[in-house]
PDB file of C-alpha atoms in Angstrom:
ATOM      1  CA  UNK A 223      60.815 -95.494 -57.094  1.00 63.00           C
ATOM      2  CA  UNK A 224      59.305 -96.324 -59.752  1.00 69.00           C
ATOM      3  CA  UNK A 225      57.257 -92.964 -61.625  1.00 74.00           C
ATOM      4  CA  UNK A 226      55.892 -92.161 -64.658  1.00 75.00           C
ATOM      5  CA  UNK A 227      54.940 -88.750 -65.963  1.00 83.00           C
ATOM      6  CA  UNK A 228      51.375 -88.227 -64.987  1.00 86.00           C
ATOM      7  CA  UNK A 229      52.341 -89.298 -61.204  1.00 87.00           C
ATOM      8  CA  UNK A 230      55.309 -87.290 -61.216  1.00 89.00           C
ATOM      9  CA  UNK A 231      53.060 -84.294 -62.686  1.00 90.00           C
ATOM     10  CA  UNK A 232      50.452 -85.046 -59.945  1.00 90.00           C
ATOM     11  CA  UNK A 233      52.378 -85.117 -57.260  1.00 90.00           C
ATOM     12  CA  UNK A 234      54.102 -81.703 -58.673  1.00 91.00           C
ATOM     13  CA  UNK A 235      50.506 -80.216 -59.041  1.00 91.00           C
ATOM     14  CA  UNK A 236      50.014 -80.671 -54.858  1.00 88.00           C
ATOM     15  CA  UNK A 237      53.296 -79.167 -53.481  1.00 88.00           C
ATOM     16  CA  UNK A 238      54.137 -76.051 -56.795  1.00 90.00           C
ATOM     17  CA  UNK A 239      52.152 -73.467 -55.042  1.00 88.00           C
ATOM     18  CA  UNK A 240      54.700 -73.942 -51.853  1.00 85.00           C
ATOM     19  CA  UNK A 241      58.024 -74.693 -53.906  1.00 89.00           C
ATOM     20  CA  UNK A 242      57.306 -71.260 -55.606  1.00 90.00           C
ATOM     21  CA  UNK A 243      56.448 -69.794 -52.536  1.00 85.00           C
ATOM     22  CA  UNK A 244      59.297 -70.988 -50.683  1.00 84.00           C
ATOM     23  CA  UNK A 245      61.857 -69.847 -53.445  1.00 87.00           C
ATOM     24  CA  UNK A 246      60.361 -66.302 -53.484  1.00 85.00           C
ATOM     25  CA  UNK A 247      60.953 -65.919 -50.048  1.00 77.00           C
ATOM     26  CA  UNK A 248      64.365 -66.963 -50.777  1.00 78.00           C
ATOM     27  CA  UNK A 249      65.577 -65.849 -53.520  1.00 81.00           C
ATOM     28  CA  UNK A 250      63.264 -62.253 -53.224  1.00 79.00           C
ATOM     29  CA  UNK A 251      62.664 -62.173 -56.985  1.00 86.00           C
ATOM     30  CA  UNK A 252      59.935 -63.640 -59.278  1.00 91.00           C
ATOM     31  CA  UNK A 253      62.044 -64.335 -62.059  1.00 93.00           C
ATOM     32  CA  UNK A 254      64.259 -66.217 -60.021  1.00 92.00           C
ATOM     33  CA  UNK A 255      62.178 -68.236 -58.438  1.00 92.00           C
ATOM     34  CA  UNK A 256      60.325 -69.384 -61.379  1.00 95.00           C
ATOM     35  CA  UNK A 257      63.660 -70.325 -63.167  1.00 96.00           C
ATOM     36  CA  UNK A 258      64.278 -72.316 -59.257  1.00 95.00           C
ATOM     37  CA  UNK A 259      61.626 -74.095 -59.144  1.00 95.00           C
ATOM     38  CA  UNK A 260      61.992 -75.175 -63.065  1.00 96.00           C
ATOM     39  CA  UNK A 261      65.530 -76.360 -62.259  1.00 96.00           C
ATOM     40  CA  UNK A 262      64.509 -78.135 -59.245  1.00 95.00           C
ATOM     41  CA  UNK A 263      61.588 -79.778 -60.880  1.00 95.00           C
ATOM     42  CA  UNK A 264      63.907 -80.875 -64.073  1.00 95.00           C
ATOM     43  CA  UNK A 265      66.749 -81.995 -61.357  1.00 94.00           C
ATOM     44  CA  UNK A 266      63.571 -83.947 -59.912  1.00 93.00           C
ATOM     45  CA  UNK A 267      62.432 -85.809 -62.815  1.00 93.00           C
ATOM     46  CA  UNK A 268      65.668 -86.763 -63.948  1.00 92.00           C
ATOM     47  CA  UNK A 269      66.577 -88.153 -60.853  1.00 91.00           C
ATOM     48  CA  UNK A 270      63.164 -89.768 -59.866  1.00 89.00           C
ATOM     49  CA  UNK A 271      64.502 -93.373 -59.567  1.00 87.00           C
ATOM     50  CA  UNK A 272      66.058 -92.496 -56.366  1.00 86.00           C
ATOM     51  CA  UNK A 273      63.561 -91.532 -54.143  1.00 85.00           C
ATOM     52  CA  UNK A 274      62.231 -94.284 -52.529  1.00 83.00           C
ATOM     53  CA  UNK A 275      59.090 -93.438 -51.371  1.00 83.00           C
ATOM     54  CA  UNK A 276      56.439 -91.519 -52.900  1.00 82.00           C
ATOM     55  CA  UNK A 277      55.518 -90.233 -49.647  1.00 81.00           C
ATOM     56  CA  UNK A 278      58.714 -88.472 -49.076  1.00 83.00           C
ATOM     57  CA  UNK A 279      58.518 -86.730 -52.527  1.00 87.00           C
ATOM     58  CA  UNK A 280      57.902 -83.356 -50.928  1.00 84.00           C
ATOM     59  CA  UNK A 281      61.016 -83.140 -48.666  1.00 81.00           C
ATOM     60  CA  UNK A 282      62.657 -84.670 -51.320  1.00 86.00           C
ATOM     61  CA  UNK A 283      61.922 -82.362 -54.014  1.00 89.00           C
ATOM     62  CA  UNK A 284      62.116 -79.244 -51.325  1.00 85.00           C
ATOM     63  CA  UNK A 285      65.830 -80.341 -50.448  1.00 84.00           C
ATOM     64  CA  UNK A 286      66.324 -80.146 -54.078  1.00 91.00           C
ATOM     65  CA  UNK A 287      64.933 -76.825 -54.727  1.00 90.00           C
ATOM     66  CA  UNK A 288      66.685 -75.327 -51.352  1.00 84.00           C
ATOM     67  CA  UNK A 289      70.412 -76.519 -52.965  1.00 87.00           C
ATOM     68  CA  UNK A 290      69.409 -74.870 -56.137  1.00 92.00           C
ATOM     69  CA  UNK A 291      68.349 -71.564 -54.195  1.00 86.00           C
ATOM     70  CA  UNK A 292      71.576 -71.976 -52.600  1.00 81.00           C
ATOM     71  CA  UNK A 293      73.632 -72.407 -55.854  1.00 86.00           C
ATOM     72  CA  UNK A 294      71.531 -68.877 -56.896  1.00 85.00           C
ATOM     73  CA  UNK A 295      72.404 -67.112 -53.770  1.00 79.00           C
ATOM     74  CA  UNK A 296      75.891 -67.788 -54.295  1.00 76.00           C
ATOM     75  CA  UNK A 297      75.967 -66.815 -57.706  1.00 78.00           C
ATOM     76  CA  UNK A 298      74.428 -63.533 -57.002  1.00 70.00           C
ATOM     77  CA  UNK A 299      76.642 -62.586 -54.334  1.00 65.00           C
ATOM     78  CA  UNK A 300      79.353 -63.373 -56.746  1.00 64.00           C
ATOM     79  CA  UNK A 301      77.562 -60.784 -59.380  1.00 63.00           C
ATOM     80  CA  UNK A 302      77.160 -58.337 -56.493  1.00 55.00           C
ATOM     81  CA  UNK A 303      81.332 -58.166 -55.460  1.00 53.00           C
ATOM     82  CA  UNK A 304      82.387 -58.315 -59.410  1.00 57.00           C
ATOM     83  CA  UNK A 305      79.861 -56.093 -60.640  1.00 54.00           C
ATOM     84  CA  UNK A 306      77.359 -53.719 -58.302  1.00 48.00           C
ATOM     85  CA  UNK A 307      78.818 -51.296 -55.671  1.00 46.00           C
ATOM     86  CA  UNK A 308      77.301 -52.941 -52.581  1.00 49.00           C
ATOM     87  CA  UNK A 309      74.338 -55.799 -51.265  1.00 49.00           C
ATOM     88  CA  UNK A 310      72.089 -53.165 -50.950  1.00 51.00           C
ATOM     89  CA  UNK A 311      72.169 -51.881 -55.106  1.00 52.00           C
ATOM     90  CA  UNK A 312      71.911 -55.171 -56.069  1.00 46.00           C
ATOM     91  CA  UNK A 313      68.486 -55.621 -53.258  1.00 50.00           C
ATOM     92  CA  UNK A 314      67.330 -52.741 -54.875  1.00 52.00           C
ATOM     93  CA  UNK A 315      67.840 -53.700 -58.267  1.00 51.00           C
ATOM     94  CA  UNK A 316      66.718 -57.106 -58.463  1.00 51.00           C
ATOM     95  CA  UNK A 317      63.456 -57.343 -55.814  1.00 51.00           C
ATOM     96  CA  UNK A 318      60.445 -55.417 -55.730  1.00 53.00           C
ATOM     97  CA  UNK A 319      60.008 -54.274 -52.114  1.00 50.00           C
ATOM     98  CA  UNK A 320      56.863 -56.566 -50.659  1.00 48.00           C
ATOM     99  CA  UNK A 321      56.412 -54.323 -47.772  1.00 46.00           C
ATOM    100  CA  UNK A 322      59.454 -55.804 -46.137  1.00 48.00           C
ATOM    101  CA  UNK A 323      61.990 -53.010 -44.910  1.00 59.00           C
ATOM    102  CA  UNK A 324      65.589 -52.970 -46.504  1.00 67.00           C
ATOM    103  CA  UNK A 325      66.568 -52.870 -42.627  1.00 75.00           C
ATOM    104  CA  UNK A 326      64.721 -55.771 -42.268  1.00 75.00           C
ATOM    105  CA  UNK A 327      66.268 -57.348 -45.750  1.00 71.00           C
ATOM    106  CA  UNK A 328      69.558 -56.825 -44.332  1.00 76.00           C
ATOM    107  CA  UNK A 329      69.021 -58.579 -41.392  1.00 81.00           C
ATOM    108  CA  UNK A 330      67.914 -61.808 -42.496  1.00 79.00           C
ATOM    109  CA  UNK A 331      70.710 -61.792 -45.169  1.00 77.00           C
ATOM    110  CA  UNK A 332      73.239 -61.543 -42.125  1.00 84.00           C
ATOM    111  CA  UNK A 333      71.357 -64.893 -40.886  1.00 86.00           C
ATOM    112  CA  UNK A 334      73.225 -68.104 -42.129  1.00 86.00           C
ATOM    113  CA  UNK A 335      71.637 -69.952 -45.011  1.00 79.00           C
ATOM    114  CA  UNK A 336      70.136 -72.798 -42.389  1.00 85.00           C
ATOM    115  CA  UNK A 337      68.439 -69.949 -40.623  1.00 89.00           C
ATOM    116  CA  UNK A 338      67.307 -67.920 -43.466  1.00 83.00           C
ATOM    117  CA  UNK A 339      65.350 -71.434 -44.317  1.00 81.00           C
ATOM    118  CA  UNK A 340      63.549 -71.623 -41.313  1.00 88.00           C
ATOM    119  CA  UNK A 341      62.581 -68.000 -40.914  1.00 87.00           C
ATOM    120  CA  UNK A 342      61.663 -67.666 -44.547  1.00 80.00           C
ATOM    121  CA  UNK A 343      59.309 -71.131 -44.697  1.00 80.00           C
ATOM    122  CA  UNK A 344      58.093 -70.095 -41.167  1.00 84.00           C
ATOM    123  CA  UNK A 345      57.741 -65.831 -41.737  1.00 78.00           C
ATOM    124  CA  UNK A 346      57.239 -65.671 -45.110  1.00 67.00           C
ATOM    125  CA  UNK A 347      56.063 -68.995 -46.047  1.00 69.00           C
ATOM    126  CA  UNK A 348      53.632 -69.866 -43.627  1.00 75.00           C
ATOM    127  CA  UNK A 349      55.156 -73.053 -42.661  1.00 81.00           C
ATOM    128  CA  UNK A 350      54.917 -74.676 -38.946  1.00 89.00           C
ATOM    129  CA  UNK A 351      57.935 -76.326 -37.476  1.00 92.00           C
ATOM    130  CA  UNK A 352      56.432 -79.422 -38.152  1.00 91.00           C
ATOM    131  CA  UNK A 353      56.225 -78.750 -41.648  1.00 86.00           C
ATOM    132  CA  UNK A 354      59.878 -77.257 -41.651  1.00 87.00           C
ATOM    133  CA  UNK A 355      61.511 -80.306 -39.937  1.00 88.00           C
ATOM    134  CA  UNK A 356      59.834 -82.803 -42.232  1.00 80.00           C
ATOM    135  CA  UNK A 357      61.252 -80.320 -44.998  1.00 77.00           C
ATOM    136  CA  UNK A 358      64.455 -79.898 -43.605  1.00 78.00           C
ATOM    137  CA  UNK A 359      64.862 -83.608 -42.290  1.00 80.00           C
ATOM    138  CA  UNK A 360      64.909 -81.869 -38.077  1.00 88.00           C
ATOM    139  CA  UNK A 361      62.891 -82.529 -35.024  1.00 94.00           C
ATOM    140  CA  UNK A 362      59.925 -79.736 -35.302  1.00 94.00           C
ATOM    141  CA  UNK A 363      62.079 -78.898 -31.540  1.00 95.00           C
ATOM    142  CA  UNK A 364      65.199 -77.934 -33.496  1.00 95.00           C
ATOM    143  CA  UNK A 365      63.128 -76.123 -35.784  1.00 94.00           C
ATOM    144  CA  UNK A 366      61.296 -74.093 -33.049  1.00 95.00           C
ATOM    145  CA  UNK A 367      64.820 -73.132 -31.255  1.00 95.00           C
ATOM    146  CA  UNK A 368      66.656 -72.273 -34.318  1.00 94.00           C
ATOM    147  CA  UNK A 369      63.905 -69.811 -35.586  1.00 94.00           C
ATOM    148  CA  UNK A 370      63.559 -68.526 -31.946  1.00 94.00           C
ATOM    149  CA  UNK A 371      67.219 -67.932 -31.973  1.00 94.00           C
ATOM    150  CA  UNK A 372      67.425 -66.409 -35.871  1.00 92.00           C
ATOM    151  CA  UNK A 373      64.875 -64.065 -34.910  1.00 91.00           C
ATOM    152  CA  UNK A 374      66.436 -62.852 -31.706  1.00 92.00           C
ATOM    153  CA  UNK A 375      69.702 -62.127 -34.061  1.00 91.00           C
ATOM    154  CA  UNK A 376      67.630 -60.343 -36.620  1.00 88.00           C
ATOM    155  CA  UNK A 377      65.972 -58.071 -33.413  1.00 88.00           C
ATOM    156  CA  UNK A 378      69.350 -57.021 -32.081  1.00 88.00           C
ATOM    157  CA  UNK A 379      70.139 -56.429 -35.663  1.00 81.00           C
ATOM    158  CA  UNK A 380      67.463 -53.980 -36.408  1.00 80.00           C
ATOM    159  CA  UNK A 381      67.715 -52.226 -32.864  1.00 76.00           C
TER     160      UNK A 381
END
């Protein structure tokens, strides 16, 4: 596709809100979500010429910015074995608490990284399985099942 900067920065202005949003919930820390959603947006622009229509610029970009959340997680479970006693220092150390338990923080960490997706852009995003599957490239039926499923896991979890 061909972009230039002011379309790129307009279609940026309609979706940052959510990106941000959607990388708090991951990644549970402001300063790492800003510095996700920065990477994903410079992986975006630089890469541009491959998407191939404007309209799917949002799933686009929000596959981008899950991989980089991804590379983030990793990296911080990395910093967790080689450096901090356990999951739970390193929860307390790097997140504020938002009213969400650290029972309930351990839980959806034991989810796999699919699931933690669709419960975080559906709990703590505000996203419909609509909105998820076009997202996530899955039928908004997927979507629904999976989440159903993740969220019995994290209730026999916390029980």
């Amino acid at each position: 596709m061909q972009c230039d900067s002011k379309t790129f920065a307009k279609m940026y202005e309609e979706i940052y809100v959510d990106l941000y949003r959607y990388a708090l919930c991951m990644l549970k820390n402001r300063h790492e979500a800003e510095d996700a959603v920065s990477e994903a947006v410079i992986a975006a622009y630089e890469n541009i010429r491959k998407l191939r229509k404007e309209n799917a610029f949002k799933s686009w970009i929000f596959t981008i910015l899950a991989n980089v959340c991804k590379k983030k997680m990793k990296q911080a479970t990395k910093e967790v074995h080689n450096g901090v006693e356990s999951m739970d220092d390193w929860i307390a150390a790097e997140s504020p608490d938002y009213g969400i338990g650290t029972d309930v923080r351990r839980a959806f960490f034991i989810l796999s990284e699919e699931e933690q997706m669709i419960v975080g852009m559906s709990v703590f995003g505000g996203y419909n399985s609509k909105e998820i599957g076009k997202i996530l490239g899955m039928n908004s039926n997927t979507v629904r099942s999976r989440r159903s499923r993740a969220l019995q896991k994290m209730e026999c979890i916390l029980k």
